[in-house]
Amino acid sequence: MPATDEKRPIILTGDRTTGPLHLGHYVGSLKNRVALQHTHRQFLLLADTQALTDNAHDPEKVRRNVIEVALDYLAVGIDPGLSTICVQSGLPALAELSMLYLNFVTVARLERNPTIKDEIQARGFGRDIPAGFLCYPVAQAADITAFKAQVVPVGEDQAPLIEQTNEIVRRINRQIGRGLLPEAQALIPAMGRLPGVDGTAKMSKSQGNAIPLSASSEEIRDAVHRMYTDPHHLRVSDPGSVEGNVVFTYLDAFDEDRATVEDLKSRYRRGGLGDMTVKRRLDEVLQAVLAPIRERRAALSQDPAFVLEILRRGTREARETTQETLDEIRDALGLFALAA
Ligand code: TRP
């Protein structure tokens, strides 16, 4: 365990536990976290209480996926000796901090949050939006500040949440007259979102266009086979388009042999290269990326006690960190608390 007086910048990031993670998560965030754990003090939050904000009807799904996401983390190479993996519902300080922060945010501001606006629309919420969902950006501000995170690696769609967090940080720091809380910086991956295998904008389990990290070798082959290419590329001899062609987007994201990819692209554009040849290459590449992840995942899932112990240890450590911050804020706000 890293010493407490160390100077590495603190990272907090995490995932809602609504389903196992997929290739989009792998290129968008997981790979990055595996690298960052060597240079940063990294906390990873299994955000089960945030998942409840639009899954209150199915807490069993949220609970089950705490383990699934933890397995995904460990399988891709998150090292519990370097990163702290913790479960949100085991950190009561986050809930109390959220209650305090709610007083520093207006409903109008929450309704203007672009992330929330998009999500309300995607889920078809009108005025029937769960209050917890409308307010989850405040809870996320509690998550980030409770760890005093300076760096928050998130997808582009989450950037407004970091902005909202920093507004709360500035209000609280101004009110208490000192910089108790650091502002957080969003770390957004250079590569945009990985499209779904059907060519739609985003890979997502709910859209049925995702390749899960646990996919079997046949599932990978089938997904590549179904993959969206260039609908105008009918005969092998026709010139084809590489832009918007999912197979090439994936090769760009996963194939480390750049020369081969460039060669395939120019032959495809020229005409004379069939979709099946490109797909065969992608299948090979994805099989090689996913086989070791799948194997590690399968081995770990045989040992639930080991995984639970990692979560218990990480959550215990995070409980201390978050409680310390909560105590400082309660103190700074001058709350009338009597020691038990
Ligand atoms: N909102 C993130 C997601 O949709 C999960 C999350 C919860 C998170 N708390 C966080 C991310 C704090 C970064 C920092 O998956």
Short mmCIF file of C-alpha atoms and ligand atoms in Angstrom, two decimals:
data_model
loop_
_atom_site.label_atom_id
_atom_site.label_comp_id
_atom_site.label_asym_id
_atom_site.label_seq_id
_atom_site.Cartn_x
_atom_site.Cartn_y
_atom_site.Cartn_z
CA MET A 1 0.00 0.00 0.00
CA PRO A 2 1.29 3.46 -0.88
CA ALA A 3 2.27 5.64 2.07
CA THR A 4 -0.24 8.28 3.15
CA ASP A 5 2.19 11.18 2.82
CA GLU A 6 2.90 10.47 -0.82
CA LYS A 7 2.63 13.18 -3.42
CA ARG A 8 1.19 11.36 -6.38
CA PRO A 9 -1.89 13.17 -7.77
CA ILE A 10 -5.16 11.57 -6.69
CA ILE A 11 -7.52 10.03 -9.21
CA LEU A 12 -11.10 9.09 -8.65
CA THR A 13 -13.14 7.47 -11.35
CA GLY A 14 -15.63 4.67 -11.57
CA ASP A 15 -18.58 3.03 -13.23
CA ARG A 16 -22.24 2.57 -12.54
CA THR A 17 -22.82 -1.09 -11.84
CA THR A 18 -25.58 -1.72 -14.35
CA GLY A 19 -23.90 -4.37 -16.50
CA PRO A 20 -20.58 -5.99 -17.33
CA LEU A 21 -18.12 -3.76 -19.17
CA HIS A 22 -17.38 -4.01 -22.88
CA LEU A 23 -14.76 -3.16 -25.49
CA GLY A 24 -15.88 0.47 -25.53
CA HIS A 25 -14.98 0.75 -21.84
CA TYR A 26 -11.69 -1.00 -22.54
CA VAL A 27 -10.41 1.52 -25.11
CA GLY A 28 -12.18 4.49 -23.51
CA SER A 29 -11.11 4.07 -19.92
CA LEU A 30 -9.90 0.72 -18.60
CA LYS A 31 -6.64 0.61 -20.55
CA ASN A 32 -5.87 4.11 -19.38
CA ARG A 33 -6.54 3.23 -15.74
CA VAL A 34 -4.16 0.30 -15.92
CA ALA A 35 -1.43 2.75 -16.96
CA LEU A 36 -2.43 5.53 -14.54
CA GLN A 37 -2.27 3.28 -11.49
CA HIS A 38 1.54 3.44 -11.74
CA THR A 39 1.77 7.23 -11.70
CA HIS A 40 -1.26 8.26 -9.63
CA ARG A 41 -2.95 7.36 -6.37
CA GLN A 42 -6.00 5.81 -7.99
CA PHE A 43 -9.39 5.09 -6.42
CA LEU A 44 -11.99 3.21 -8.46
CA LEU A 45 -15.59 3.51 -7.39
CA LEU A 46 -18.17 0.82 -8.08
CA ALA A 47 -21.04 3.29 -8.26
CA ASP A 48 -23.95 1.15 -7.12
CA THR A 49 -25.91 3.91 -5.39
CA GLN A 50 -25.60 6.08 -8.49
CA ALA A 51 -26.80 3.10 -10.55
CA LEU A 52 -29.92 3.00 -8.36
CA THR A 53 -30.90 6.52 -9.43
CA ASP A 54 -32.47 5.07 -12.57
CA ASN A 55 -32.63 1.41 -11.55
CA ALA A 56 -34.51 1.54 -8.26
CA HIS A 57 -36.94 -1.03 -9.68
CA ASP A 58 -34.12 -3.57 -10.05
CA PRO A 59 -31.67 -3.41 -7.13
CA GLU A 60 -30.74 -7.05 -7.70
CA LYS A 61 -29.25 -6.12 -11.09
CA VAL A 62 -27.24 -3.33 -9.48
CA ARG A 63 -25.99 -5.64 -6.73
CA ARG A 64 -25.01 -8.47 -9.07
CA ASN A 65 -23.08 -6.13 -11.31
CA VAL A 66 -20.88 -4.85 -8.49
CA ILE A 67 -19.10 -8.19 -8.75
CA GLU A 68 -19.25 -8.29 -12.56
CA VAL A 69 -17.58 -4.87 -12.90
CA ALA A 70 -15.02 -5.76 -10.24
CA LEU A 71 -14.17 -8.90 -12.24
CA ASP A 72 -13.78 -6.75 -15.36
CA TYR A 73 -11.39 -4.39 -13.53
CA LEU A 74 -9.22 -7.21 -12.22
CA ALA A 75 -9.30 -9.10 -15.52
CA VAL A 76 -7.94 -6.15 -17.54
CA GLY A 77 -5.07 -5.65 -15.13
CA ILE A 78 -6.23 -3.28 -12.41
CA ASP A 79 -3.91 -4.27 -9.57
CA PRO A 80 -5.52 -4.03 -6.12
CA GLY A 81 -2.04 -3.42 -4.73
CA LEU A 82 -1.80 -0.23 -6.81
CA SER A 83 -5.43 0.92 -7.15
CA THR A 84 -8.10 0.98 -4.46
CA ILE A 85 -11.39 -0.55 -5.62
CA CYS A 86 -14.33 0.43 -3.41
CA VAL A 87 -18.10 0.06 -3.33
CA GLN A 88 -20.10 3.29 -3.16
CA SER A 89 -22.89 1.93 -0.93
CA GLY A 90 -20.25 1.03 1.65
CA LEU A 91 -19.20 4.68 2.00
CA PRO A 92 -21.85 6.49 4.08
CA ALA A 93 -19.78 9.70 4.13
CA LEU A 94 -20.64 10.15 0.44
CA ALA A 95 -24.37 10.22 1.23
CA GLU A 96 -23.93 12.77 3.99
CA LEU A 97 -21.69 14.93 1.85
CA SER A 98 -24.29 14.80 -0.92
CA MET A 99 -26.97 16.08 1.48
CA LEU A 100 -24.77 19.02 2.42
CA TYR A 101 -23.87 19.84 -1.19
CA LEU A 102 -27.52 19.83 -2.29
CA ASN A 103 -27.83 23.16 -0.49
CA PHE A 104 -25.19 24.69 -2.74
CA VAL A 105 -26.92 23.85 -6.04
CA THR A 106 -30.18 25.05 -7.56
CA VAL A 107 -32.73 22.87 -9.33
CA ALA A 108 -32.46 25.23 -12.33
CA ARG A 109 -28.72 24.56 -12.53
CA LEU A 110 -29.24 20.80 -12.40
CA GLU A 111 -31.86 20.98 -15.14
CA ARG A 112 -29.43 22.92 -17.30
CA ASN A 113 -26.65 20.36 -16.91
CA PRO A 114 -26.07 19.08 -20.47
CA THR A 115 -25.30 15.51 -19.35
CA ILE A 116 -28.52 15.35 -17.34
CA LYS A 117 -30.51 16.95 -20.16
CA ASP A 118 -29.31 14.32 -22.64
CA GLU A 119 -29.90 11.48 -20.22
CA ILE A 120 -33.40 12.70 -19.34
CA GLN A 121 -34.20 12.69 -23.01
CA ALA A 122 -32.64 9.29 -23.68
CA ARG A 123 -34.62 7.73 -20.83
CA GLY A 124 -37.86 9.49 -21.70
CA PHE A 125 -38.15 11.10 -18.26
CA GLY A 126 -40.40 14.13 -18.12
CA ARG A 127 -41.44 15.63 -14.80
CA ASP A 128 -41.45 12.03 -13.58
CA ILE A 129 -37.69 12.01 -13.25
CA PRO A 130 -36.58 10.41 -9.97
CA ALA A 131 -35.27 13.19 -7.72
CA GLY A 132 -32.18 11.07 -7.07
CA PHE A 133 -31.45 11.00 -10.78
CA LEU A 134 -31.77 14.76 -11.20
CA CYS A 135 -29.41 15.19 -8.27
CA TYR A 136 -26.82 12.55 -9.12
CA PRO A 137 -24.35 15.21 -10.35
CA VAL A 138 -24.31 16.49 -6.77
CA ALA A 139 -23.65 12.98 -5.47
CA GLN A 140 -20.88 12.65 -8.05
CA ALA A 141 -19.39 15.92 -6.77
CA ALA A 142 -19.45 14.32 -3.32
CA ASP A 143 -17.64 11.25 -4.70
CA ILE A 144 -14.93 13.32 -6.35
CA THR A 145 -14.32 15.76 -3.50
CA ALA A 146 -14.50 13.15 -0.73
CA PHE A 147 -11.33 11.66 -2.19
CA LYS A 148 -9.94 15.15 -2.90
CA ALA A 149 -9.37 13.95 -6.44
CA GLN A 150 -7.42 16.29 -8.70
CA VAL A 151 -7.81 14.18 -11.82
CA VAL A 152 -11.02 12.50 -12.98
CA PRO A 153 -10.70 10.34 -16.09
CA VAL A 154 -14.14 10.25 -17.73
CA GLY A 155 -15.74 10.12 -21.14
CA GLU A 156 -16.51 13.37 -22.91
CA ASP A 157 -20.20 13.11 -21.99
CA GLN A 158 -19.24 13.44 -18.31
CA ALA A 159 -17.30 16.72 -18.65
CA PRO A 160 -20.29 18.85 -17.52
CA LEU A 161 -20.37 16.85 -14.30
CA ILE A 162 -16.82 17.85 -13.50
CA GLU A 163 -17.70 21.48 -14.23
CA GLN A 164 -20.63 21.20 -11.86
CA THR A 165 -18.36 19.65 -9.23
CA ASN A 166 -15.94 22.54 -9.52
CA GLU A 167 -18.74 25.08 -9.10
CA ILE A 168 -19.62 23.40 -5.80
CA VAL A 169 -15.95 23.31 -4.81
CA ARG A 170 -15.57 27.04 -5.46
CA ARG A 171 -18.75 27.91 -3.56
CA ILE A 172 -17.69 25.91 -0.53
CA ASN A 173 -14.11 27.14 -0.57
CA ARG A 174 -15.33 30.75 -0.87
CA GLN A 175 -17.83 30.34 1.94
CA ILE A 176 -15.34 28.81 4.36
CA GLY A 177 -12.59 31.18 3.24
CA ARG A 178 -9.96 28.60 2.41
CA GLY A 179 -9.07 26.07 -0.23
CA LEU A 180 -10.13 22.95 1.62
CA LEU A 181 -11.25 21.19 -1.57
CA PRO A 182 -9.13 20.96 -4.74
CA GLU A 183 -10.73 21.61 -8.11
CA ALA A 184 -10.87 18.52 -10.29
CA GLN A 185 -9.59 18.22 -13.79
CA ALA A 186 -11.39 15.98 -16.29
CA LEU A 187 -9.09 13.69 -18.21
CA ILE A 188 -10.85 12.91 -21.48
CA PRO A 189 -9.51 10.17 -23.76
CA ALA A 190 -8.14 11.41 -27.10
CA MET A 191 -9.92 8.69 -28.96
CA GLY A 192 -13.66 9.36 -29.04
CA ARG A 193 -16.29 6.77 -28.27
CA LEU A 194 -16.03 3.37 -29.88
CA PRO A 195 -19.07 2.91 -32.14
CA GLY A 196 -21.34 -0.09 -31.72
CA VAL A 197 -20.89 -3.08 -34.03
CA ASP A 198 -24.02 -1.87 -35.89
CA GLY A 199 -22.36 1.46 -36.73
CA THR A 200 -24.44 3.56 -34.34
CA ALA A 201 -22.66 6.27 -32.41
CA LYS A 202 -21.93 4.44 -29.20
CA MET A 203 -21.27 0.93 -28.03
CA SER A 204 -23.76 0.18 -25.30
CA LYS A 205 -25.12 -2.95 -23.73
CA SER A 206 -28.67 -1.64 -23.80
CA GLN A 207 -28.43 -1.12 -27.57
CA GLY A 208 -27.37 -4.74 -28.07
CA ASN A 209 -24.38 -3.58 -30.14
CA ALA A 210 -21.61 -4.25 -27.63
CA ILE A 211 -18.88 -6.86 -27.33
CA PRO A 212 -18.52 -7.66 -23.61
CA LEU A 213 -15.05 -8.25 -22.19
CA SER A 214 -16.18 -11.76 -21.28
CA ALA A 215 -17.26 -12.57 -24.87
CA SER A 216 -16.46 -16.10 -26.00
CA SER A 217 -14.37 -16.65 -29.07
CA GLU A 218 -17.54 -17.49 -31.07
CA GLU A 219 -19.32 -14.36 -29.84
CA ILE A 220 -16.40 -12.26 -31.01
CA ARG A 221 -16.39 -13.96 -34.40
CA ASP A 222 -20.16 -13.46 -34.79
CA ALA A 223 -19.98 -9.80 -33.77
CA VAL A 224 -17.20 -9.12 -36.29
CA HIS A 225 -19.15 -10.99 -38.93
CA ARG A 226 -22.25 -8.83 -38.34
CA MET A 227 -20.24 -5.63 -38.21
CA TYR A 228 -21.34 -2.61 -40.21
CA THR A 229 -19.04 -1.81 -43.16
CA ASP A 230 -19.61 0.31 -46.27
CA PRO A 231 -23.12 -0.46 -47.60
CA HIS A 232 -22.03 0.66 -51.10
CA HIS A 233 -19.15 -1.77 -51.21
CA LEU A 234 -21.10 -4.57 -52.91
CA ARG A 235 -18.49 -6.41 -54.95
CA VAL A 236 -14.93 -7.10 -53.95
CA SER A 237 -13.74 -5.08 -56.94
CA ASP A 238 -15.73 -1.95 -55.90
CA PRO A 239 -13.82 0.85 -54.19
CA GLY A 240 -14.87 1.04 -50.54
CA SER A 241 -15.04 3.73 -47.90
CA VAL A 242 -12.92 3.47 -44.77
CA GLU A 243 -14.52 6.43 -42.98
CA GLY A 244 -17.53 5.37 -40.94
CA ASN A 245 -16.65 1.74 -41.63
CA VAL A 246 -16.76 0.14 -38.20
CA VAL A 247 -14.31 -2.62 -39.06
CA PHE A 248 -11.64 -0.04 -39.83
CA THR A 249 -12.54 2.08 -36.80
CA TYR A 250 -11.92 -1.00 -34.64
CA LEU A 251 -8.68 -1.83 -36.45
CA ASP A 252 -7.54 1.72 -35.71
CA ALA A 253 -8.41 1.23 -32.05
CA PHE A 254 -6.97 -2.26 -31.52
CA ASP A 255 -4.46 -3.27 -34.18
CA GLU A 256 -0.97 -2.29 -33.14
CA ASP A 257 0.46 -3.18 -36.53
CA ARG A 258 -0.16 0.24 -38.10
CA ALA A 259 1.54 -0.62 -41.40
CA THR A 260 -0.82 -3.54 -42.04
CA VAL A 261 -3.85 -1.38 -41.23
CA GLU A 262 -2.71 1.38 -43.61
CA ASP A 263 -2.10 -1.19 -46.33
CA LEU A 264 -5.58 -2.70 -45.86
CA LYS A 265 -7.10 0.78 -45.97
CA SER A 266 -5.48 1.78 -49.24
CA ARG A 267 -6.35 -1.54 -50.90
CA TYR A 268 -9.95 -1.23 -49.69
CA ARG A 269 -10.27 2.32 -51.01
CA ARG A 270 -8.81 1.32 -54.35
CA GLY A 271 -11.14 -1.67 -54.76
CA GLY A 272 -10.23 -5.33 -54.86
CA LEU A 273 -10.31 -6.02 -51.14
CA GLY A 274 -13.33 -7.83 -49.73
CA ASP A 275 -15.01 -7.15 -46.38
CA MET A 276 -14.32 -10.74 -45.34
CA THR A 277 -10.56 -10.26 -45.56
CA VAL A 278 -10.63 -7.15 -43.37
CA LYS A 279 -12.99 -8.81 -40.93
CA ARG A 280 -10.71 -11.83 -40.69
CA ARG A 281 -7.87 -9.52 -39.66
CA LEU A 282 -10.05 -7.77 -37.07
CA ASP A 283 -11.24 -11.09 -35.68
CA GLU A 284 -7.61 -12.16 -35.19
CA VAL A 285 -6.75 -8.90 -33.43
CA LEU A 286 -9.77 -8.92 -31.11
CA GLN A 287 -9.29 -12.60 -30.25
CA ALA A 288 -5.74 -11.78 -29.17
CA VAL A 289 -6.85 -8.79 -27.05
CA LEU A 290 -9.75 -10.56 -25.36
CA ALA A 291 -8.45 -14.11 -24.82
CA PRO A 292 -6.20 -13.29 -21.84
CA ILE A 293 -8.88 -11.01 -20.31
CA ARG A 294 -11.51 -13.71 -20.66
CA GLU A 295 -9.22 -16.32 -19.13
CA ARG A 296 -8.30 -14.17 -16.13
CA ARG A 297 -11.94 -13.25 -15.65
CA ALA A 298 -13.04 -16.88 -15.70
CA ALA A 299 -10.34 -17.87 -13.19
CA LEU A 300 -11.25 -15.00 -10.84
CA SER A 301 -14.95 -15.77 -11.00
CA GLN A 302 -14.11 -19.21 -9.58
CA ASP A 303 -12.83 -17.48 -6.46
CA PRO A 304 -15.57 -15.10 -5.24
CA ALA A 305 -14.10 -14.97 -1.73
CA PHE A 306 -10.86 -13.52 -3.12
CA VAL A 307 -12.74 -10.83 -5.07
CA LEU A 308 -14.96 -9.98 -2.08
CA GLU A 309 -11.90 -9.59 0.11
CA ILE A 310 -10.40 -7.09 -2.36
CA LEU A 311 -13.63 -5.08 -2.29
CA ARG A 312 -13.86 -5.27 1.48
CA ARG A 313 -10.30 -4.07 1.92
CA GLY A 314 -10.64 -1.26 -0.64
CA THR A 315 -13.95 -0.07 0.79
CA ARG A 316 -12.55 -0.05 4.31
CA GLU A 317 -9.66 2.12 3.20
CA ALA A 318 -11.93 4.46 1.21
CA ARG A 319 -14.26 4.74 4.20
CA GLU A 320 -11.46 6.32 6.20
CA THR A 321 -10.45 8.73 3.44
CA THR A 322 -14.01 9.89 2.75
CA GLN A 323 -14.93 10.19 6.43
CA GLU A 324 -11.91 12.42 7.03
CA THR A 325 -13.03 14.80 4.29
CA LEU A 326 -16.59 14.80 5.58
CA ASP A 327 -15.38 15.66 9.09
CA GLU A 328 -13.32 18.55 7.72
CA ILE A 329 -16.29 19.93 5.81
CA ARG A 330 -18.74 19.55 8.68
CA ASP A 331 -16.24 21.34 10.82
CA ALA A 332 -15.57 24.09 8.26
CA LEU A 333 -19.32 24.70 7.82
CA GLY A 334 -19.62 24.93 11.59
CA LEU A 335 -22.28 22.29 12.06
CA PHE A 336 -23.44 21.75 15.61
CA ALA A 337 -22.39 18.16 16.06
CA LEU A 338 -22.09 16.46 19.39
CA ALA A 339 -19.57 13.68 19.55
CA ALA A 340 -21.22 10.36 20.26
N1 TRP B 1 -21.05 8.62 -13.69
C1 TRP B 1 -20.14 7.52 -13.88
C2 TRP B 1 -20.76 6.55 -14.90
O1 TRP B 1 -21.75 6.86 -15.49
C3 TRP B 1 -19.83 6.77 -12.61
C4 TRP B 1 -19.29 7.61 -11.49
C5 TRP B 1 -19.85 7.76 -10.25
C6 TRP B 1 -18.11 8.41 -11.49
N2 TRP B 1 -19.10 8.58 -9.49
C7 TRP B 1 -18.03 8.99 -10.21
C8 TRP B 1 -17.13 8.69 -12.44
C9 TRP B 1 -16.99 9.87 -9.87
C10 TRP B 1 -16.09 9.54 -12.10
C11 TRP B 1 -16.02 10.14 -10.83
O2 TRP B 1 -20.29 5.46 -15.11
#
